[in-house]
C-alpha cells in the first residue's frame, strides 16, 4: 500500500515591512488606526517588520516596504540603502518621506546654529547638513503624500500592490474635493486664504469643509499655478512674509521648488 500524498504547502504570503526614519510616527499610527482593515490585511500579508506594532521583527527580503520619515543622519543614509536593497517595492508615506518634512526647514539655515540652540552637547549629535526625502537617495516605486497620510489612500496603496496594479490615487487639487463635497469656496465666499488650488488632494478637503483654508499638508498638486494664487492671498490680507510662512511648513522643500519653477 502506497503512502498517502504529502499535504501541499500553502503558498507563502507576500511580506510587508514598515520602517521609520526622522519623523513623528504619525503615518505609522495611521496604519495602526486602520484597525479592522489591518486585521484583514494580516490574513493576506505577512507583516514581517513593523517595530511600531510588534517587537517580533524579521529580516528581509520584503515584497513591499512602507517607509516613513526623512533622511537626516549618516546612519539613516546607510540604513535606507539597506531597506531598498531588501525590498521588491518601496513606497514612501507622508510629507517627511516624500518632501523632507517640517524638519527640512533647517535646510534654509546653518545646522550648527540649530544644534547649539537645541542641544547642551551638540558635539554628540551626528546630523547631515539637510533633511531630505527618501527619493533623493534611493529609487522609490510610489509616493503617498500627507501629514499625516489618509488611511483610505494607504489601504488603497497596500491593496493595489497586493493585486499587482497601480494605486488609484487622485492627482488633482483640493478644489476638486471641495466641489465633490458641495462646499462653498472659503476664498470666494468669505475671503479666507486657502492653498486648495495648488495642493494635492488626499484629505477629502477636511479644513475647507469646516470653514478653514487649506494649508497644504499634502504638498503641491501635480500642476500648480502659484503666481496666480498669490494676488488672491494679497487681496485677503496676507503680505509676502505671511504667504512664505503659509507655504513653508510640512512640505517646505516641495513648495519651494514650485516657487522657483513658476507656473507648472
Coordinates of C-alpha atoms in Angstrom, one line a residue:
X1 CA 0.0 0.0 0.0
X2 CA 1.5 3.3 -1.0
X3 CA 1.9 6.1 1.4
X4 CA -0.7 8.9 1.3
X5 CA 0.4 12.0 -0.6
X6 CA 2.1 14.7 1.5
X7 CA -0.1 17.7 2.2
X8 CA 0.6 20.6 -0.2
X9 CA 2.3 23.6 1.3
X10 CA 0.1 26.7 1.3
X11 CA 1.6 29.4 -0.9
X12 CA 3.7 31.9 1.1
X13 CA 2.1 35.3 1.7
X14 CA 3.8 38.5 0.5
X15 CA 5.9 40.1 3.2
X16 CA 5.4 43.7 4.4
X17 CA 8.0 45.8 6.1
X18 CA 7.3 49.2 7.8
X19 CA 10.3 51.4 8.5
X20 CA 10.8 54.7 10.3
X21 CA 13.4 57.5 9.7
X22 CA 13.2 61.1 11.0
X23 CA 9.5 61.6 11.7
X24 CA 6.8 61.9 14.4
X25 CA 5.4 58.3 13.7
X26 CA 2.1 59.8 12.7
X27 CA 1.9 57.9 9.4
X28 CA 2.7 54.6 11.0
X29 CA -0.1 55.4 13.5
X30 CA -2.4 55.9 10.6
X31 CA -1.7 52.3 9.6
X32 CA -2.4 51.1 13.1
X33 CA -5.6 53.2 13.2
X34 CA -6.9 51.0 10.3
X35 CA -7.8 48.5 13.0
X36 CA -10.3 46.1 11.4
X37 CA -8.8 46.6 7.9
X38 CA -5.3 45.9 9.4
X39 CA -6.6 42.6 10.8
X40 CA -7.9 41.7 7.3
X41 CA -4.5 42.7 5.8
X42 CA -2.8 40.4 8.3
X43 CA -4.6 37.5 6.6
X44 CA -3.2 38.5 3.2
X45 CA 0.3 39.8 4.1
X46 CA 3.0 38.6 6.4
X47 CA 3.8 41.7 8.4
X48 CA 7.4 40.8 8.8
X49 CA 8.9 44.1 10.1
X50 CA 6.8 46.8 12.0
X51 CA 8.5 47.8 15.3
X52 CA 5.8 50.3 16.0
X53 CA 3.3 47.4 16.2
X54 CA 5.5 44.5 17.4
X55 CA 9.0 43.7 18.7
X56 CA 8.9 40.5 16.7
X57 CA 10.6 41.6 13.5
X58 CA 12.1 39.5 10.7
X59 CA 14.8 40.4 8.2
X60 CA 14.2 40.8 4.5
X61 CA 13.6 40.4 1.7
X62 CA 10.3 42.2 1.7
X63 CA 7.7 42.3 -1.1
X64 CA 6.6 45.8 -0.1
X65 CA 8.2 48.3 2.3
X66 CA 6.5 51.3 3.6
X67 CA 8.9 54.0 4.7
X68 CA 8.1 56.9 6.9
X69 CA 10.5 59.8 7.7
X70 CA 13.3 61.8 6.1
X71 CA 17.0 61.1 5.8
X72 CA 18.6 63.3 8.4
X73 CA 21.6 61.5 9.8
X74 CA 24.6 59.5 8.4
X75 CA 23.0 56.3 9.9
X76 CA 19.8 57.0 8.0
X77 CA 21.7 57.2 4.8
X78 CA 23.2 53.8 5.3
X79 CA 20.0 52.2 6.5
X80 CA 17.8 53.5 3.7
X81 CA 20.1 51.8 1.2
X82 CA 19.8 48.5 3.1
X83 CA 16.0 48.8 3.2
X84 CA 15.9 49.5 -0.6
X85 CA 18.2 46.5 -1.3
X86 CA 15.9 44.2 0.7
X87 CA 12.6 45.5 -0.9
X88 CA 10.9 44.4 -4.1
X89 CA 8.8 47.6 -3.9
X90 CA 9.4 50.6 -1.7
X91 CA 6.6 53.2 -1.0
X92 CA 7.3 56.4 0.9
X93 CA 4.5 57.5 3.2
X94 CA 3.9 61.0 4.4
X95 CA 5.4 64.5 4.0
X96 CA 8.7 63.6 5.8
X97 CA 9.5 60.7 3.5
X98 CA 8.2 62.4 0.3
X99 CA 9.4 66.0 0.8
X100 CA 11.8 66.1 3.8
X101 CA 9.1 67.1 6.3
X102 CA 8.8 70.1 8.6
X103 CA 12.3 69.3 9.8
X104 CA 13.6 70.4 6.3
X105 CA 13.1 74.0 7.5
X106 CA 16.6 73.6 8.9
X107 CA 17.9 73.2 5.3
X108 CA 17.5 77.0 4.9
X109 CA 19.7 77.9 7.9
X110 CA 23.0 76.8 9.3
X111 CA 22.7 73.4 11.0
X112 CA 25.4 74.4 13.6
X113 CA 23.1 77.2 14.9
X114 CA 20.2 74.8 15.4
X115 CA 22.4 72.2 17.1
X116 CA 23.8 74.8 19.5
X117 CA 20.3 76.1 20.3
X118 CA 18.6 72.8 20.9
X119 CA 21.3 70.5 22.5
X120 CA 23.5 71.1 25.5
X121 CA 26.3 69.0 23.9
X122 CA 25.9 69.4 20.2
X123 CA 29.2 67.6 19.6
X124 CA 27.4 64.4 20.5
X125 CA 24.9 64.9 17.6
X126 CA 25.6 63.2 14.2
X127 CA 23.5 65.0 11.6
X128 CA 23.5 65.6 7.9
X129 CA 23.5 69.2 6.6
X130 CA 20.0 68.8 5.2
X131 CA 16.8 66.8 5.8
X132 CA 15.9 65.1 2.5
X133 CA 13.2 62.8 1.1
X134 CA 13.8 59.2 0.6
X135 CA 13.8 59.5 -3.2
X136 CA 16.8 61.8 -3.0
X137 CA 18.9 58.7 -2.1
X138 CA 17.2 55.5 -3.4
X139 CA 14.6 54.6 -6.1
X140 CA 11.0 54.9 -4.9
X141 CA 8.2 53.0 -6.5
X142 CA 5.3 55.2 -5.2
X143 CA 4.9 58.3 -3.0
X144 CA 1.9 58.7 -0.8
X145 CA 1.6 62.2 0.5
X146 CA 0.1 63.9 3.5
X147 CA 0.9 64.9 7.1
X148 CA -0.4 62.5 8.1
X149 CA -1.4 60.3 5.2
X150 CA -5.0 59.4 4.6
X151 CA -5.9 55.9 5.9
X152 CA -8.2 55.2 2.8
X153 CA -5.3 56.1 0.5
X154 CA -2.9 53.9 2.5
X155 CA -5.2 50.9 2.3
X156 CA -5.6 51.5 -1.5
X157 CA -1.9 51.5 -1.9
X158 CA -1.4 48.3 0.0
X159 CA -4.3 46.6 -1.7
X160 CA -3.0 47.7 -5.2
X161 CA 0.4 46.3 -4.6
X162 CA -1.1 43.1 -3.3
X163 CA -3.2 42.8 -6.5
X164 CA -0.4 43.8 -8.8
X165 CA -2.0 47.0 -10.1
X166 CA -1.3 50.8 -10.0
X167 CA -2.7 52.5 -6.9
X168 CA -5.8 54.7 -7.8
X169 CA -4.7 57.8 -6.0
X170 CA -6.0 61.1 -7.4
X171 CA -3.6 63.7 -8.7
X172 CA -5.9 66.7 -8.8
X173 CA -6.1 69.6 -6.3
X174 CA -8.1 70.0 -3.1
X175 CA -10.5 72.3 -5.0
X176 CA -11.9 69.2 -6.8
X177 CA -12.5 67.5 -3.5
X178 CA -14.3 70.6 -2.2
X179 CA -16.6 70.6 -5.2
X180 CA -17.4 67.0 -4.8
X181 CA -18.4 67.6 -1.2
X182 CA -20.6 70.5 -2.2
X183 CA -18.5 73.0 -0.2
X184 CA -18.8 76.7 -0.7
X185 CA -15.4 78.1 -1.6
X186 CA -14.0 79.7 1.5
X187 CA -11.9 82.1 -0.6
X188 CA -14.6 83.3 -2.9
X189 CA -17.4 83.4 -0.3
X190 CA -15.5 84.5 2.8
X191 CA -12.1 85.9 1.7
X192 CA -10.3 83.2 3.6
X193 CA -6.8 82.5 2.3
X194 CA -6.6 78.9 1.0
X195 CA -3.9 76.7 -0.6
X196 CA -6.5 74.3 -2.0
X197 CA -6.0 75.4 -5.7
X198 CA -2.3 74.4 -5.5
X199 CA -2.4 71.5 -3.0
X200 CA -2.6 67.8 -3.9
X201 CA -5.9 66.1 -3.0
X202 CA -6.0 63.4 -0.3
X203 CA -7.5 64.8 2.8
X204 CA -11.1 65.0 1.5
X205 CA -11.0 68.8 1.8
X206 CA -11.1 68.5 5.6
X207 CA -10.2 72.0 6.5
X208 CA -12.4 73.9 4.0
X209 CA -15.3 71.7 4.9
X210 CA -15.1 73.3 8.4
X211 CA -14.5 76.8 7.1
X212 CA -10.7 76.9 7.3
X213 CA -8.4 77.4 4.4
X214 CA -6.3 74.5 3.2
X215 CA -2.7 74.9 4.5
X216 CA -1.0 72.4 2.1
X217 CA -0.3 69.3 4.2
X218 CA -0.4 67.1 1.1
X219 CA 2.1 69.2 -0.8
X220 CA 1.8 70.8 -4.2
X221 CA -0.6 69.3 -6.8
X222 CA 0.9 67.9 -9.9
X223 CA 0.0 71.0 -11.9
X224 CA 0.1 74.3 -10.0
X225 CA -0.1 78.0 -10.8
X226 CA 1.1 79.5 -7.6
X227 CA 1.7 83.0 -9.2
X228 CA -2.0 83.2 -10.0
X229 CA -2.9 82.4 -6.4
X230 CA -0.6 85.0 -4.7
X231 CA -2.6 88.1 -5.7
X232 CA -5.7 86.5 -4.2
X233 CA -3.9 85.9 -0.9
X234 CA -2.7 89.5 -1.0
X235 CA -6.3 90.6 -1.5
X236 CA -7.3 88.6 1.5
X237 CA -4.8 90.4 3.8
X238 CA -1.6 88.4 3.6
X239 CA 1.7 90.0 2.8
X240 CA 4.7 88.2 1.2
X241 CA 6.1 87.2 4.6
X242 CA 2.7 85.7 5.6
X243 CA 2.5 83.8 2.3
X244 CA 6.0 82.4 2.8
X245 CA 5.1 81.1 6.3
X246 CA 1.9 79.6 4.9
X247 CA 3.9 77.7 2.2
X248 CA 6.9 76.7 4.3
X249 CA 5.5 74.2 6.7
X250 CA 5.2 70.4 6.3
X251 CA 6.2 70.4 2.6
X252 CA 8.6 73.3 2.6
X253 CA 11.1 71.8 0.0
X254 CA 8.3 70.8 -2.3
X255 CA 6.5 74.2 -2.3
X256 CA 9.9 76.0 -2.5
X257 CA 10.6 74.1 -5.7
X258 CA 7.2 75.2 -7.1
X259 CA 8.0 78.8 -6.2
X260 CA 11.3 78.6 -8.1
X261 CA 9.9 76.8 -11.1
X262 CA 6.9 79.2 -11.6
X263 CA 3.6 78.0 -13.3
X264 CA 3.5 74.3 -13.9

